[in-house]
Amino acid sequence: MIIAKDLTKTYRIAQPVEGRFAAVRSLLHPHYIERRAVAGINFSIEDGEIVGYIGQNGAGKSTTIKMLSGILVPTGGEVEVNGLTPHKDRKEHLQNIGVVFGQKTSLWWDVPVMDSLRILKEMYRVEESRFQRNLELFTELLDLGPFLNQPVRQLSLGQRVRADLAAALMHDPGILFLDEPTIGVDVVAKERLRKFILEINRERGVTVLLTTHDVVDMEKLVNRVIVIHTGTIIYDGDIRGLRERYGRQRRMELQFEGDCPALALPGVKTEKMGEGRMAVLFDQHIYTVDEVLAFVRRAGAPIRDIIIQDADIEQIVRDISQEGGKAV
């Protein structure tokens, strides 16, 4: 179980000094400002959950992951992972977690993937039988075979992330922290990674905390979403509730038999999409789909086809940011 209580992280940032002898004055009398990256957040994650942790760049996602994994020491509050304090009980804590940062690797750059996995086996004291069992399973699920004997520096990004996932799970941790694991990865590799995450969650009960900007990751992997904005949690619940609270705008794409009609309904926007095609954007807290359709039909243009889209998670996060993190 993961518990955060009033968890806070503040950074001191040195400010540049201008004028004569600026370098000397900066050295002797440095001036700092404080930036609060995480501002007293509270949440708990039960064993076996897959939780999405989302927000704009700079919202505090990666800082939270680093405090939960023991890389950073909190400025204030409490954090507990399976009864341990990550930054105090580091050795014991690391035995039960796996961490993958999409932009960084835990593997050795100039040696084959297999050698990196064997080094980690010795570091975590994984017995040979367990290592071979996991290696066989991960090779099958992640398709590691074609590049197990290649140096990490020769791998594509998708191959490297798959190897990092295998490395993070080789010692059978109960918790997996994933920070943007699919960023920059091609579509085929992303789908393989998602299937693997679901498999180890279902078969081994691994708890997963996932940060991502990928809408499909959210839709396919998680039921619960925690949204952080400027260091503060503003939503903790399911995706449907997130859409109901923040995803007010719906998009209706219409194909007409002839030309697009002129529409003027208060609070409703239209976008021409081409010959006889139009998008209608409306606030679902003000109008229902039936009400908008009735208004369009009264304009007298026969409708050939309709596509109705809810706001996706990426758009919702952008809207939250633009609204200053307040419910709209």
GROMACS .gro file of C-alpha atoms in nm, residues 5-284:
model
  280
    5LYS     CA    1   0.010   1.256   0.380
    6ASP     CA    2   0.063   1.629   0.327
    7LEU     CA    3   0.358   1.537   0.107
    8THR     CA    4   0.559   1.844   0.010
    9LYS     CA    5   0.873   1.913  -0.192
   10THR     CA    6   1.028   2.259  -0.217
   11TYR     CA    7   1.337   2.344  -0.417
   12ARG     CA    8   1.576   2.631  -0.346
   13ILE     CA    9   1.683   2.792  -0.671
   14ALA     CA   10   1.983   3.023  -0.686
   15GLN     CA   11   1.911   3.356  -0.855
   16PRO     CA   12   2.168   3.523  -1.079
   17VAL     CA   13   2.323   3.851  -0.963
   18GLU     CA   14   2.395   4.131  -1.208
   19GLY     CA   15   2.640   4.415  -1.199
   20ARG     CA   16   2.998   4.458  -1.089
   21PHE     CA   17   3.167   4.160  -0.923
   22ALA     CA   18   2.847   3.961  -0.976
   23ALA     CA   19   3.025   3.624  -0.960
   24VAL     CA   20   3.196   3.709  -0.632
   25ARG     CA   21   2.877   3.845  -0.474
   26SER     CA   22   2.684   3.536  -0.585
   27LEU     CA   23   2.947   3.315  -0.422
   28LEU     CA   24   2.967   3.508  -0.093
   29HIS     CA   25   2.601   3.610  -0.058
   30PRO     CA   26   2.388   3.382  -0.275
   31HIS     CA   27   2.024   3.472  -0.315
   32TYR     CA   28   1.767   3.194  -0.338
   33ILE     CA   29   1.400   3.171  -0.416
   34GLU     CA   30   1.184   2.874  -0.322
   35ARG     CA   31   0.974   2.683  -0.569
   36ARG     CA   32   0.718   2.439  -0.436
   37ALA     CA   33   0.696   2.148  -0.677
   38VAL     CA   34   0.456   1.942  -0.461
   39ALA     CA   35   0.231   2.123  -0.217
   40GLY     CA   36   0.089   1.899   0.055
   41ILE     CA   37  -0.070   1.618  -0.144
   42ASN     CA   38  -0.270   1.332   0.007
   43PHE     CA   39  -0.360   0.996  -0.147
   44SER     CA   40  -0.347   0.623  -0.084
   45ILE     CA   41  -0.313   0.341  -0.337
   46GLU     CA   42  -0.425  -0.011  -0.251
   47ASP     CA   43  -0.231  -0.323  -0.344
   48GLY     CA   44  -0.305  -0.437  -0.700
   49GLU     CA   45  -0.434  -0.105  -0.832
   50ILE     CA   46  -0.325   0.056  -1.161
   51VAL     CA   47  -0.346   0.431  -1.108
   52GLY     CA   48  -0.286   0.705  -1.362
   53TYR     CA   49  -0.108   1.015  -1.232
   54ILE     CA   50  -0.154   1.298  -1.480
   55GLY     CA   51  -0.100   1.669  -1.519
   56GLN     CA   52   0.075   1.927  -1.734
   57ASN     CA   53   0.455   1.944  -1.758
   58GLY     CA   54   0.588   2.088  -1.432
   59ALA     CA   55   0.278   1.990  -1.234
   60GLY     CA   56   0.478   1.773  -0.990
   61LYS     CA   57   0.431   1.421  -1.131
   62SER     CA   58   0.795   1.317  -1.161
   63THR     CA   59   0.884   1.481  -0.829
   64THR     CA   60   0.615   1.270  -0.660
   65ILE     CA   61   0.743   0.951  -0.824
   66LYS     CA   62   1.098   1.030  -0.710
   67MET     CA   63   0.983   1.081  -0.349
   68LEU     CA   64   0.784   0.756  -0.356
   69SER     CA   65   1.084   0.567  -0.492
   70GLY     CA   66   1.327   0.721  -0.241
   71ILE     CA   67   1.531   0.923  -0.491
   72LEU     CA   68   1.420   1.254  -0.336
   73VAL     CA   69   1.372   1.342   0.029
   74PRO     CA   70   1.043   1.525   0.098
   75THR     CA   71   1.056   1.875   0.242
   76GLY     CA   72   0.751   1.802   0.456
   77GLY     CA   73   0.474   1.552   0.519
   78GLU     CA   74   0.491   1.175   0.522
   79VAL     CA   75   0.525   0.902   0.262
   80GLU     CA   76   0.491   0.531   0.327
   81VAL     CA   77   0.525   0.242   0.083
   82ASN     CA   78   0.441  -0.102   0.222
   83GLY     CA   79   0.511   0.023   0.573
   84LEU     CA   80   0.851   0.169   0.481
   85THR     CA   81   0.970   0.529   0.449
   86PRO     CA   82   1.140   0.530   0.105
   87HIS     CA   83   1.422   0.778   0.173
   88LYS     CA   84   1.502   0.626   0.514
   89ASP     CA   85   1.461   0.254   0.445
   90ARG     CA   86   1.618   0.262   0.100
   91LYS     CA   87   1.773  -0.085   0.082
   92GLU     CA   88   1.466  -0.269   0.201
   93HIS     CA   89   1.239  -0.041  -0.001
   94LEU     CA   90   1.427  -0.103  -0.327
   95GLN     CA   91   1.376  -0.477  -0.289
   96ASN     CA   92   1.002  -0.433  -0.343
   97ILE     CA   93   0.978  -0.166  -0.612
   98GLY     CA   94   1.062  -0.136  -0.979
   99VAL     CA   95   1.104   0.201  -1.151
  100VAL     CA   96   1.110   0.292  -1.520
  101PHE     CA   97   1.178   0.645  -1.638
  102GLY     CA   98   1.092   0.673  -2.008
  103GLN     CA   99   1.375   0.915  -2.081
  104LYS     CA  100   1.645   0.733  -1.880
  105THR     CA  101   1.767   0.377  -1.861
  106SER     CA  102   1.877   0.165  -1.567
  107LEU     CA  103   2.077  -0.060  -1.798
  108TRP     CA  104   2.449  -0.041  -1.875
  109TRP     CA  105   2.492   0.148  -2.200
  110ASP     CA  106   2.780  -0.042  -2.360
  111VAL     CA  107   2.704  -0.400  -2.259
  112PRO     CA  108   2.442  -0.642  -2.397
  113VAL     CA  109   2.096  -0.641  -2.241
  114MET     CA  110   2.150  -0.994  -2.109
  115ASP     CA  111   2.463  -0.888  -1.921
  116SER     CA  112   2.273  -0.596  -1.762
  117LEU     CA  113   1.999  -0.833  -1.650
  118ARG     CA  114   2.257  -1.069  -1.498
  119ILE     CA  115   2.425  -0.780  -1.313
  120LEU     CA  116   2.086  -0.684  -1.168
  121LYS     CA  117   2.025  -1.047  -1.075
  122GLU     CA  118   2.338  -1.039  -0.860
  123MET     CA  119   2.261  -0.697  -0.715
  124TYR     CA  120   1.914  -0.808  -0.602
  125ARG     CA  121   2.033  -1.159  -0.510
  126VAL     CA  122   1.777  -1.330  -0.730
  127GLU     CA  123   1.825  -1.705  -0.728
  128GLU     CA  124   1.904  -1.863  -1.066
  129SER     CA  125   1.577  -2.056  -1.099
  130ARG     CA  126   1.368  -1.745  -1.039
  131PHE     CA  127   1.586  -1.544  -1.277
  132GLN     CA  128   1.546  -1.802  -1.554
  133ARG     CA  129   1.170  -1.823  -1.499
  134ASN     CA  130   1.132  -1.444  -1.520
  135LEU     CA  131   1.369  -1.417  -1.815
  136GLU     CA  132   1.166  -1.673  -2.010
  137LEU     CA  133   0.837  -1.500  -1.927
  138PHE     CA  134   0.956  -1.147  -2.003
  139THR     CA  135   1.130  -1.257  -2.323
  140GLU     CA  136   0.800  -1.397  -2.445
  141LEU     CA  137   0.573  -1.112  -2.331
  142LEU     CA  138   0.807  -0.830  -2.433
  143ASP     CA  139   0.967  -1.000  -2.735
  144LEU     CA  140   1.319  -0.949  -2.600
  145GLY     CA  141   1.475  -1.235  -2.798
  146PRO     CA  142   1.592  -1.037  -3.105
  147PHE     CA  143   1.801  -0.793  -2.899
  148LEU     CA  144   1.899  -0.969  -2.575
  149ASN     CA  145   2.259  -0.991  -2.692
  150GLN     CA  146   2.282  -0.638  -2.831
  151PRO     CA  147   2.442  -0.346  -2.642
  152VAL     CA  148   2.184  -0.107  -2.501
  153ARG     CA  149   2.325   0.182  -2.708
  154GLN     CA  150   2.222  -0.003  -3.027
  155LEU     CA  151   1.857  -0.045  -2.927
  156SER     CA  152   1.565   0.157  -3.054
  157LEU     CA  153   1.370   0.353  -2.792
  158GLY     CA  154   1.091   0.096  -2.791
  159GLN     CA  155   1.336  -0.192  -2.744
  160ARG     CA  156   1.517  -0.007  -2.468
  161VAL     CA  157   1.196   0.062  -2.273
  162ARG     CA  158   1.094  -0.305  -2.302
  163ALA     CA  159   1.437  -0.407  -2.169
  164ASP     CA  160   1.402  -0.153  -1.886
  165LEU     CA  161   1.065  -0.303  -1.789
  166ALA     CA  162   1.218  -0.650  -1.773
  167ALA     CA  163   1.504  -0.515  -1.561
  168ALA     CA  164   1.263  -0.336  -1.324
  169LEU     CA  165   1.063  -0.654  -1.265
  170MET     CA  166   1.337  -0.919  -1.260
  171HIS     CA  167   1.341  -0.928  -0.877
  172ASP     CA  168   0.959  -0.965  -0.852
  173PRO     CA  169   0.872  -0.631  -0.692
  174GLY     CA  170   0.518  -0.571  -0.569
  175ILE     CA  171   0.509  -0.210  -0.690
  176LEU     CA  172   0.602  -0.060  -1.027
  177PHE     CA  173   0.650   0.314  -1.082
  178LEU     CA  174   0.633   0.416  -1.448
  179ASP     CA  175   0.723   0.773  -1.544
  180GLU     CA  176   0.627   0.839  -1.908
  181PRO     CA  177   0.723   0.485  -2.018
  182THR     CA  178   0.573   0.515  -2.368
  183ILE     CA  179   0.695   0.865  -2.460
  184GLY     CA  180   0.845   0.863  -2.809
  185VAL     CA  181   0.771   0.491  -2.855
  186ASP     CA  182   0.609   0.370  -3.179
  187VAL     CA  183   0.249   0.248  -3.186
  188VAL     CA  184   0.330  -0.125  -3.205
  189ALA     CA  185   0.573  -0.108  -2.913
  190LYS     CA  186   0.325   0.095  -2.706
  191GLU     CA  187   0.058  -0.171  -2.750
  192ARG     CA  188   0.300  -0.444  -2.643
  193LEU     CA  189   0.399  -0.244  -2.334
  194ARG     CA  190   0.034  -0.187  -2.237
  195LYS     CA  191  -0.047  -0.558  -2.270
  196PHE     CA  192   0.255  -0.644  -2.058
  197ILE     CA  193   0.156  -0.400  -1.780
  198LEU     CA  194  -0.196  -0.542  -1.771
  199GLU     CA  195  -0.059  -0.899  -1.767
  200ILE     CA  196   0.178  -0.850  -1.472
  201ASN     CA  197  -0.096  -0.666  -1.284
  202ARG     CA  198  -0.349  -0.942  -1.345
  203GLU     CA  199  -0.120  -1.242  -1.298
  204ARG     CA  200   0.113  -1.114  -1.025
  205GLY     CA  201  -0.095  -0.845  -0.858
  206VAL     CA  202   0.172  -0.580  -0.919
  207THR     CA  203   0.060  -0.232  -0.810
  208VAL     CA  204   0.127   0.025  -1.084
  209LEU     CA  205   0.151   0.404  -1.061
  210LEU     CA  206   0.176   0.547  -1.410
  211THR     CA  207   0.247   0.901  -1.528
  212THR     CA  208   0.177   0.963  -1.895
  213HIS     CA  209   0.067   1.216  -2.153
  214ASP     CA  210  -0.065   0.939  -2.376
  215VAL     CA  211  -0.445   0.938  -2.389
  216VAL     CA  212  -0.460   0.573  -2.497
  217ASP     CA  213  -0.246   0.470  -2.198
  218MET     CA  214  -0.510   0.623  -1.970
  219GLU     CA  215  -0.803   0.470  -2.155
  220LYS     CA  216  -0.660   0.117  -2.178
  221LEU     CA  217  -0.470   0.079  -1.853
  222VAL     CA  218  -0.634   0.264  -1.566
  223ASN     CA  219  -0.970   0.303  -1.398
  224ARG     CA  220  -0.855   0.547  -1.134
  225VAL     CA  221  -0.694   0.880  -1.217
  226ILE     CA  222  -0.519   1.129  -0.989
  227VAL     CA  223  -0.480   1.475  -1.143
  228ILE     CA  224  -0.211   1.707  -1.009
  229HIS     CA  225  -0.200   2.078  -1.097
  230THR     CA  226   0.080   2.311  -0.985
  231GLY     CA  227   0.174   2.070  -0.706
  232THR     CA  228  -0.178   2.015  -0.574
  233ILE     CA  229  -0.413   1.722  -0.631
  234ILE     CA  230  -0.738   1.850  -0.778
  235TYR     CA  231  -0.907   1.521  -0.871
  236ASP     CA  232  -0.890   1.161  -0.752
  237GLY     CA  233  -1.145   0.923  -0.898
  238ASP     CA  234  -1.244   0.730  -1.210
  239ILE     CA  235  -1.214   0.850  -1.569
  240ARG     CA  236  -1.588   0.887  -1.608
  241GLY     CA  237  -1.605   1.119  -1.308
  242LEU     CA  238  -1.313   1.320  -1.448
  243ARG     CA  239  -1.500   1.371  -1.773
  244GLU     CA  240  -1.821   1.466  -1.592
  245ARG     CA  241  -1.641   1.721  -1.378
  246TYR     CA  242  -1.400   1.874  -1.627
  247GLY     CA  243  -1.479   1.740  -1.975
  248ARG     CA  244  -1.777   1.961  -2.039
  249GLN     CA  245  -1.714   2.019  -2.407
  250ARG     CA  246  -1.843   1.763  -2.654
  251ARG     CA  247  -1.779   1.758  -3.025
  252MET     CA  248  -2.039   1.659  -3.281
  253GLU     CA  249  -1.915   1.607  -3.637
  254LEU     CA  250  -2.190   1.628  -3.898
  255GLN     CA  251  -2.198   1.527  -4.264
  256PHE     CA  252  -2.484   1.694  -4.455
  257GLU     CA  253  -2.655   1.592  -4.777
  258GLY     CA  254  -2.573   1.935  -4.919
  259ASP     CA  255  -2.413   2.255  -4.796
  260CYS     CA  256  -2.357   2.322  -4.427
  261PRO     CA  257  -2.632   2.533  -4.269
  262ALA     CA  258  -2.568   2.857  -4.081
  263LEU     CA  259  -2.608   2.791  -3.708
  264ALA     CA  260  -2.632   3.049  -3.429
  265LEU     CA  261  -2.701   2.894  -3.090
  266PRO     CA  262  -2.571   3.077  -2.780
  267GLY     CA  263  -2.264   2.908  -2.636
  268VAL     CA  264  -2.223   2.671  -2.933
  269LYS     CA  265  -1.923   2.693  -3.167
  270THR     CA  266  -1.901   2.558  -3.521
  271GLU     CA  267  -1.604   2.463  -3.738
  272LYS     CA  268  -1.618   2.402  -4.114
  273MET     CA  269  -1.440   2.075  -4.194
  274GLY     CA  270  -1.479   2.072  -4.571
  275GLU     CA  271  -1.755   2.043  -4.827
  276GLY     CA  272  -2.079   1.959  -4.645
  277ARG     CA  273  -1.899   1.878  -4.318
  278MET     CA  274  -1.914   2.070  -3.991
  279ALA     CA  275  -1.808   2.023  -3.629
  280VAL     CA  276  -2.036   2.155  -3.355
  281LEU     CA  277  -1.879   2.211  -3.013
  282PHE     CA  278  -2.109   2.252  -2.714
  283ASP     CA  279  -2.115   2.246  -2.335
  284GLN     CA  280  -2.288   1.926  -2.222
   0.00000   0.00000   0.00000
